Coordinates of N, CA, C and O in Angstrom, one line a residue:
X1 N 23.5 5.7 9.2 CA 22.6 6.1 8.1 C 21.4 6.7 8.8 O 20.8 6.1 9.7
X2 N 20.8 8.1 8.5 CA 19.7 8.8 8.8 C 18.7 8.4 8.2 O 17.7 8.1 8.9
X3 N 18.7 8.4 6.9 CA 17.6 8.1 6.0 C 17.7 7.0 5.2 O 18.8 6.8 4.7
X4 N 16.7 6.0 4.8 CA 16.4 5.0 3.5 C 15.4 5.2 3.0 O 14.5 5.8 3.6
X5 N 15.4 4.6 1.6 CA 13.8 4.5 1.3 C 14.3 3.5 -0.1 O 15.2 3.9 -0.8
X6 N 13.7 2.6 -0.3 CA 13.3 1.7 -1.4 C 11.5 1.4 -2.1 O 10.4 1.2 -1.5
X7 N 11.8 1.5 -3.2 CA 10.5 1.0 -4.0 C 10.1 -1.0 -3.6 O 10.9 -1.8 -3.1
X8 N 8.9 -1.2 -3.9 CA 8.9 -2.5 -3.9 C 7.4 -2.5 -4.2 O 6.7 -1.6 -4.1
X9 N 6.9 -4.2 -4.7 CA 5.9 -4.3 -5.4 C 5.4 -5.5 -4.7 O 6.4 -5.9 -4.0
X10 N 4.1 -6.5 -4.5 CA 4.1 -7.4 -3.6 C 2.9 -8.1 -5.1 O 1.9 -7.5 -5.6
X11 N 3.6 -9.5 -5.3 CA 3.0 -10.1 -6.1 C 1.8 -11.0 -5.9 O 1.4 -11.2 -4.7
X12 N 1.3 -11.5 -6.7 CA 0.5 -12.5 -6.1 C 1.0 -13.8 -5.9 O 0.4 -14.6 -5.1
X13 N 2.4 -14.2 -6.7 CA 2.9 -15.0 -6.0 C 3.5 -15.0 -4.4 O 3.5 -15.9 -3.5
X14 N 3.9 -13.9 -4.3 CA 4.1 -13.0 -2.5 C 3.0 -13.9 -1.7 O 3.2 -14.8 -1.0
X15 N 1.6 -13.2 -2.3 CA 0.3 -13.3 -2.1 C 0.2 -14.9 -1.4 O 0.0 -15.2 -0.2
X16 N 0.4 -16.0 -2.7 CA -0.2 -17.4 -1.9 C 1.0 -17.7 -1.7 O 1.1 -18.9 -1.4
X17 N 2.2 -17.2 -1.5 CA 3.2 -18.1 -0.4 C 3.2 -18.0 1.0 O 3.6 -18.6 2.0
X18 N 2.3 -16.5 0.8 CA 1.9 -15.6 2.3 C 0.8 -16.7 2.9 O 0.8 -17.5 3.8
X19 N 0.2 -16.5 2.1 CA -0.8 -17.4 2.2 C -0.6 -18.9 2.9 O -1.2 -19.2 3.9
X20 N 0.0 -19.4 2.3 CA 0.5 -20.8 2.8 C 1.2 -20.8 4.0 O 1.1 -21.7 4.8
X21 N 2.3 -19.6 4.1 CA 2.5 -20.0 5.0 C 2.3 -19.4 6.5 O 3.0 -19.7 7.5
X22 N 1.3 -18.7 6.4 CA 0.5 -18.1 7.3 C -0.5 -19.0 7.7 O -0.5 -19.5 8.8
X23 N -1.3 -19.5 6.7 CA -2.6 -19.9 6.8 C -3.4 -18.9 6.7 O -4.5 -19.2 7.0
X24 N -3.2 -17.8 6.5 CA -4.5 -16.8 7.2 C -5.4 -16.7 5.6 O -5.2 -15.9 4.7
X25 N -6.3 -17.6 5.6 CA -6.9 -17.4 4.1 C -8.2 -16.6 3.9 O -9.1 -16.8 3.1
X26 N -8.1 -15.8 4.9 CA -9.3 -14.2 4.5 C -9.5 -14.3 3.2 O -8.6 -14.4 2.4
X27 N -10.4 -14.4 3.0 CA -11.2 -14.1 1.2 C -10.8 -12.8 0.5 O -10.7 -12.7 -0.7
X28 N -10.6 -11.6 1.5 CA -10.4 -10.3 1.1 C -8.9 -9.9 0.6 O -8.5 -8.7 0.3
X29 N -7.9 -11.2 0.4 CA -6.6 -11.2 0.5 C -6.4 -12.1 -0.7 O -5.3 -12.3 -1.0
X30 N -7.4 -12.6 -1.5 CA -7.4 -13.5 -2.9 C -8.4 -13.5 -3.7 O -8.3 -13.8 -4.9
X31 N -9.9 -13.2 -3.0 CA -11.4 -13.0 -4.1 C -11.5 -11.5 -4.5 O -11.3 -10.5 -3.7
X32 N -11.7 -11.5 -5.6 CA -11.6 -10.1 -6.1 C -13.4 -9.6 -5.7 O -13.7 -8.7 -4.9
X33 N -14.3 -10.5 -6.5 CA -15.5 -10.1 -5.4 C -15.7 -9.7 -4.3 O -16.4 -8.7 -4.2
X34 N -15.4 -10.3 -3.2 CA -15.2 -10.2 -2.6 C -14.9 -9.1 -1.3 O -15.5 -8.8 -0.4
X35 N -13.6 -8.7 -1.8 CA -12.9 -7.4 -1.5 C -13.4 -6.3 -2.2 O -12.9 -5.2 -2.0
X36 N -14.2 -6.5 -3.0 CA -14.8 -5.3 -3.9 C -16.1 -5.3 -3.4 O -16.6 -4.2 -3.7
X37 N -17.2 -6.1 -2.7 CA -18.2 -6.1 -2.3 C -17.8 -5.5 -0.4 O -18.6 -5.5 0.5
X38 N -16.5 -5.1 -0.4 CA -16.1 -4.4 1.3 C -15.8 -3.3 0.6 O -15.3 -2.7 1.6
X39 N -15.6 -2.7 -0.1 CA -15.5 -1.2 -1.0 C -14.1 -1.2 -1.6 O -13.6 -0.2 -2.1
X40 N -13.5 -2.4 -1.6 CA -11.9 -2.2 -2.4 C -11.3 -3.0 -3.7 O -11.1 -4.1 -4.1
X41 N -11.1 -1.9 -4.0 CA -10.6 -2.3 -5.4 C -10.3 -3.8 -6.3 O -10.6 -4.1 -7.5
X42 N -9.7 -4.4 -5.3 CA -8.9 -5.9 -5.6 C -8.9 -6.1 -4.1 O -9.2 -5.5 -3.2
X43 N -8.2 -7.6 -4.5 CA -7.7 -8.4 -3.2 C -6.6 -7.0 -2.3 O -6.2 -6.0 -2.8
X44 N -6.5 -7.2 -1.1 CA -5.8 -6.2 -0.4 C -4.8 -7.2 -0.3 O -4.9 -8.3 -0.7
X45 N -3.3 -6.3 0.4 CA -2.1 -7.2 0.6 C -1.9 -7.3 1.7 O -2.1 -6.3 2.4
X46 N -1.5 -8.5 2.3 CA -1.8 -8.5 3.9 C -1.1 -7.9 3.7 O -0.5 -7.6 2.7
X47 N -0.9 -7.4 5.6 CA 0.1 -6.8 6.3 C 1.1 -7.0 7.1 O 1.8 -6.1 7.7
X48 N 1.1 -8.8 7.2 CA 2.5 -9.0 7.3 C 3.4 -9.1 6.1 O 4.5 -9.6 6.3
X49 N 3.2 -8.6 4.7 CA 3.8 -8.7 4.1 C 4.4 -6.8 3.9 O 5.4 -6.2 3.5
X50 N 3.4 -6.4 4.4 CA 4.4 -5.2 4.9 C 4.9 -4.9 5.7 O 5.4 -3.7 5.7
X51 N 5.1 -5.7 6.6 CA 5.9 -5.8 7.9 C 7.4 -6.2 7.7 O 8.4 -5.6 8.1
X52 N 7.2 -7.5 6.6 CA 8.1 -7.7 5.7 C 9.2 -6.7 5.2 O 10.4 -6.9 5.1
X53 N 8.4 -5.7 4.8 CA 9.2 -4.5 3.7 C 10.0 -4.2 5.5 O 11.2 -4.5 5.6
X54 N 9.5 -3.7 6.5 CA 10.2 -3.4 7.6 C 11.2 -4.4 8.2 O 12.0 -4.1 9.1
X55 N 11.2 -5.4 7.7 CA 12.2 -6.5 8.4 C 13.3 -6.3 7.3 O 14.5 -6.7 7.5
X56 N 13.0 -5.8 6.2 CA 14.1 -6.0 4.8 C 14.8 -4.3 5.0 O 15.9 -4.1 4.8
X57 N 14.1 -3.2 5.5 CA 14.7 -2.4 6.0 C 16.0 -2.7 7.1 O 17.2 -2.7 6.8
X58 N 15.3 -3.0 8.4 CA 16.1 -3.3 9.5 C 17.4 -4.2 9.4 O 18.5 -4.2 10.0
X59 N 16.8 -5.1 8.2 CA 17.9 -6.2 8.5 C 18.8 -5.7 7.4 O 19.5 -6.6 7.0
X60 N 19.1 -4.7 6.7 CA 19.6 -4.6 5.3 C 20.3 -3.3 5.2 O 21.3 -2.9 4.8
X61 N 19.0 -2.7 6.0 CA 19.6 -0.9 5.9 C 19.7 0.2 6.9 O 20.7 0.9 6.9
X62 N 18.5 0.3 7.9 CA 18.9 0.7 8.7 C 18.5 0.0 10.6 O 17.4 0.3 11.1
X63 N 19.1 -0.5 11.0 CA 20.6 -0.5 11.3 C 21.4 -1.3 10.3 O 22.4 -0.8 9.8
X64 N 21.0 -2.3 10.0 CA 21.9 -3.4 8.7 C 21.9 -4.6 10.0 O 21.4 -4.8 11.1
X65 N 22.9 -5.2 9.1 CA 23.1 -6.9 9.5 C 23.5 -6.8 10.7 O 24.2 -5.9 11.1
X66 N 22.9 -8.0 11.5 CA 22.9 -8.1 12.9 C 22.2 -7.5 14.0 O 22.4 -7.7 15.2
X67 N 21.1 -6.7 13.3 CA 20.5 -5.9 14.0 C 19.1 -7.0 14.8 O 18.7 -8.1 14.4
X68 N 18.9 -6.3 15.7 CA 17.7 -7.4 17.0 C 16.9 -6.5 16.9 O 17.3 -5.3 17.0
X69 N 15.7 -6.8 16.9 CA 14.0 -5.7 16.5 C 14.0 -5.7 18.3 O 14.7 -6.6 18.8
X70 N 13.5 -4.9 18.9 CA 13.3 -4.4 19.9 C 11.6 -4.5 19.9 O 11.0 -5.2 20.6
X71 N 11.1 -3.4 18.8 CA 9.6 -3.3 19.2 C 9.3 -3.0 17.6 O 10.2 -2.7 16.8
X72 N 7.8 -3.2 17.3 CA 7.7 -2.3 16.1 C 6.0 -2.0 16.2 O 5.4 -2.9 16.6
X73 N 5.6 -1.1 16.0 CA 4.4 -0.1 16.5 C 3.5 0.2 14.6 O 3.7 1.3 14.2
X74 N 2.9 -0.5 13.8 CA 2.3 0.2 12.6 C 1.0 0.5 12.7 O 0.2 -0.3 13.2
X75 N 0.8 1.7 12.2 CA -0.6 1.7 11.9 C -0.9 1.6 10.0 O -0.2 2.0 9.0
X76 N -2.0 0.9 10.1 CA -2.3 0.4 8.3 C -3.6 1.8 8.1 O -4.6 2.2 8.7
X77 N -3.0 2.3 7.1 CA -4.0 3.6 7.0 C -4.6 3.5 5.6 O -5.4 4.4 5.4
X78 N -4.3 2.6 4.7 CA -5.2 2.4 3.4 C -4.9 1.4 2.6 O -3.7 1.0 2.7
X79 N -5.5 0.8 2.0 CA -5.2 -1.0 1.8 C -4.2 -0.8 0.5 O -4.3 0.2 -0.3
X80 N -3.5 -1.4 0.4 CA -2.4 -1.9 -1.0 C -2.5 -2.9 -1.8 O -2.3 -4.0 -1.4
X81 N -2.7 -2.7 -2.9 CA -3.4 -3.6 -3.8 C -2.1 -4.8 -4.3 O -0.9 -4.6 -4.3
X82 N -2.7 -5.7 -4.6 CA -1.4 -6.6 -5.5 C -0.7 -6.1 -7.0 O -1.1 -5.9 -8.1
X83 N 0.4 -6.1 -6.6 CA 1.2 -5.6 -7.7 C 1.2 -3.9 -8.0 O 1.4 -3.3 -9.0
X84 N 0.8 -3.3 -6.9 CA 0.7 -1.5 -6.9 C 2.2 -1.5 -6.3 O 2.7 -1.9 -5.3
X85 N 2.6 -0.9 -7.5 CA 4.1 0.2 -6.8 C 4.0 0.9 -5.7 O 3.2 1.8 -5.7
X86 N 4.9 0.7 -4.3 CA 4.9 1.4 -3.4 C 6.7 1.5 -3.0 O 7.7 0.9 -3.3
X87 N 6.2 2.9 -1.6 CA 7.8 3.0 -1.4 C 7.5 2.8 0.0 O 6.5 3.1 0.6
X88 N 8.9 2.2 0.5 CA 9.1 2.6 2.3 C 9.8 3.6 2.2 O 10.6 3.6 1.3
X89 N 9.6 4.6 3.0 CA 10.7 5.3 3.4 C 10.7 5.5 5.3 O 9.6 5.5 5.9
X90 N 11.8 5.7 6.0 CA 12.2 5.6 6.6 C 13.0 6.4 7.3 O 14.0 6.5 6.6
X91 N 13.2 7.5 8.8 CA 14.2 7.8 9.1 C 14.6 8.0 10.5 O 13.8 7.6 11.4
X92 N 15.7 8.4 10.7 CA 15.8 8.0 12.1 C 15.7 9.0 13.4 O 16.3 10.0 13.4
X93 N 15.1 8.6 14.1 CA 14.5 9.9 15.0 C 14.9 9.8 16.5 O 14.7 10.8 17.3
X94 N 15.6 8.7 16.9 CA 17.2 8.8 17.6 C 18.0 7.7 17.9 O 17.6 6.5 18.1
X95 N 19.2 8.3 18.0 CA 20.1 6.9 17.8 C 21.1 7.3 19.3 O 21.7 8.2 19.9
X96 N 20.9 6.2 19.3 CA 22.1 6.0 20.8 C 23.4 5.1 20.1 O 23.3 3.9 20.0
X97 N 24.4 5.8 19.8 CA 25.7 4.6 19.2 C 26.4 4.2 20.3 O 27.1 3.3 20.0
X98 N 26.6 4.5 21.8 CA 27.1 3.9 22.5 C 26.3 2.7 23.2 O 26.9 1.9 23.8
X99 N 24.7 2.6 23.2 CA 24.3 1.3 23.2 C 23.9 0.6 22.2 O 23.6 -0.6 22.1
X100 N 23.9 1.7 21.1 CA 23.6 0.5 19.4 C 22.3 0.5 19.6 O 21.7 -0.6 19.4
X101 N 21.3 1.8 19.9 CA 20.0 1.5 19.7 C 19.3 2.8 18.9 O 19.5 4.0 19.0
X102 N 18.4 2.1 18.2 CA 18.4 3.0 17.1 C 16.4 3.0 17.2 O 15.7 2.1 17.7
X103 N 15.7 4.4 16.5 CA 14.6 4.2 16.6 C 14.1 4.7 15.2 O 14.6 5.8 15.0
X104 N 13.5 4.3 14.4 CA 12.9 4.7 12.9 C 11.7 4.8 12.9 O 11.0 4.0 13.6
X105 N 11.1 6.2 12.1 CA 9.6 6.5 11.9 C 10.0 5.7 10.5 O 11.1 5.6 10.0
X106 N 9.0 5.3 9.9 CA 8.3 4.3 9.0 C 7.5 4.8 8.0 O 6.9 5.7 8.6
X107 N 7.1 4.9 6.9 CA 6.2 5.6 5.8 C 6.2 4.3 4.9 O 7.2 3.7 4.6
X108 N 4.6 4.0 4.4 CA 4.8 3.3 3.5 C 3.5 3.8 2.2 O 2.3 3.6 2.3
X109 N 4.1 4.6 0.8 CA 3.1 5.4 0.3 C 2.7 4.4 -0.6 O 3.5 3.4 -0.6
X110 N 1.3 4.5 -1.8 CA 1.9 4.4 -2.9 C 0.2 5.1 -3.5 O -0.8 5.4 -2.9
X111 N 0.8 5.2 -5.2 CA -0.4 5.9 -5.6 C -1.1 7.3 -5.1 O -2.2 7.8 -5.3
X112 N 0.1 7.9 -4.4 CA -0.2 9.3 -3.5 C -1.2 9.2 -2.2 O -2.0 10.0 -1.6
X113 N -0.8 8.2 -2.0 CA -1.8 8.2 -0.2 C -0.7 7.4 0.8 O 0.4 6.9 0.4
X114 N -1.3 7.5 2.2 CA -0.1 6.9 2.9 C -1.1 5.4 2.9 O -2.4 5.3 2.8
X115 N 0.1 4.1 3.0 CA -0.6 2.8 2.7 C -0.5 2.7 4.7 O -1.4 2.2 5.3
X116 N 0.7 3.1 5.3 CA 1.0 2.6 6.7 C 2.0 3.8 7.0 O 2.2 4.9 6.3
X117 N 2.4 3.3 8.2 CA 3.5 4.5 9.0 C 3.6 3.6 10.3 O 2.9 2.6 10.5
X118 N 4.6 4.2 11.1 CA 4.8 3.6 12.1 C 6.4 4.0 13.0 O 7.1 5.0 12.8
X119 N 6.5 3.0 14.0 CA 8.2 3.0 14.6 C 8.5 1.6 14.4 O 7.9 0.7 13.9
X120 N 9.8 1.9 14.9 CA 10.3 0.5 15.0 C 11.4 0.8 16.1 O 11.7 2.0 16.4
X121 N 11.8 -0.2 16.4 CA 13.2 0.1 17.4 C 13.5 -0.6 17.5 O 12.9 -1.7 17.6
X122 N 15.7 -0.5 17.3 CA 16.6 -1.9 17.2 C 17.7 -2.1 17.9 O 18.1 -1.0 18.4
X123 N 18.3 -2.9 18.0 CA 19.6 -2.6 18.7 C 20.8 -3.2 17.6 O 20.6 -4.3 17.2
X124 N 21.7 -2.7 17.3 CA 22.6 -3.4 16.4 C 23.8 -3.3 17.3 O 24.3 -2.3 17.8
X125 N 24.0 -4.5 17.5 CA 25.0 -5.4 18.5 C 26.6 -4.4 18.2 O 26.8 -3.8 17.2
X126 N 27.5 -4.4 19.0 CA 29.2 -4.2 18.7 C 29.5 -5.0 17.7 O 29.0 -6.2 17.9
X127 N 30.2 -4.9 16.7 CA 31.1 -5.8 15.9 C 30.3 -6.1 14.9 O 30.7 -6.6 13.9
X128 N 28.6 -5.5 15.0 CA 27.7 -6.0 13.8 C 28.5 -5.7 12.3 O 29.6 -5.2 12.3
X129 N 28.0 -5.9 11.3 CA 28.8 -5.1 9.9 C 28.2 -3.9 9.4 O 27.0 -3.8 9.7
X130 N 28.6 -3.3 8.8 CA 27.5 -1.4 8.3 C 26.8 -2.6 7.5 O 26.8 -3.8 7.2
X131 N 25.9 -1.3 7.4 CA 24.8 -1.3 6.7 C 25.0 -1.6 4.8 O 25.9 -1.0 4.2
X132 N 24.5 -2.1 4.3 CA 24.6 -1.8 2.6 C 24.5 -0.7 2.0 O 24.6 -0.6 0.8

């Protein structure tokens, strides 16, 4: 597969399970004051929960099941609000099939701006199963 891309939304229940099980309880990630007294809109969505949307990539679509993260490289280029529609999209910028290693540029938009972008790099093992 060359290309993916899926929609996805990050709740506030997302929000305090991230929460809990992170620990990371930044005020800017749950007080609406707060994050609006730093110039933004609402609570922002962390960004391991967009790291997330890249792990549901890798492990699902491109490479798919079985695949081992190698590296992953993001830059966060504008905050993502709770419950804002956004897309990953994803494609692949080279693939080696006789070692099973694969490298993906990253987009993550929503609301017409880029939220992130990035690489990633994987290896999906012999015998792994295709992708969905």
């Amino acid at each position: 597969m060359d290309e993916a891309s899926f929609d996805f939304q990050v709740t506030a229940e997302d929000m305090t399970l991230f929460r809990q099980l992170s620990g990371d309880t930044n005020p800017l990630h749950d007080d609406e004051a707060f994050a609006q007294r730093l110039g933004f809109d609402g609570p922002v969505v962390y960004g391991g929960l967009l790291v997330a949307q890249v792990s549901r990539l890798l492990g699902n679509h491109m490479p798919g099941p079985g695949c081992v993260w190698h590296s992953l490289s993001m830059n966060f280029r504008s905050a993502l609000q709770v419950g804002e529609p956004a897309r990953l999209s994803a494609r692949a910028t080279h693939a080696n099939p006789e070692l099973g290693t694969l490298r993906v540029a990253i987009t993550i938009e929503a609301g017409g701006r880029r939220v992130a972008d990035g690489t990633a790099q994987a290896l999906r093992p012999a015998g792994a199963p295709e992708a969905r």
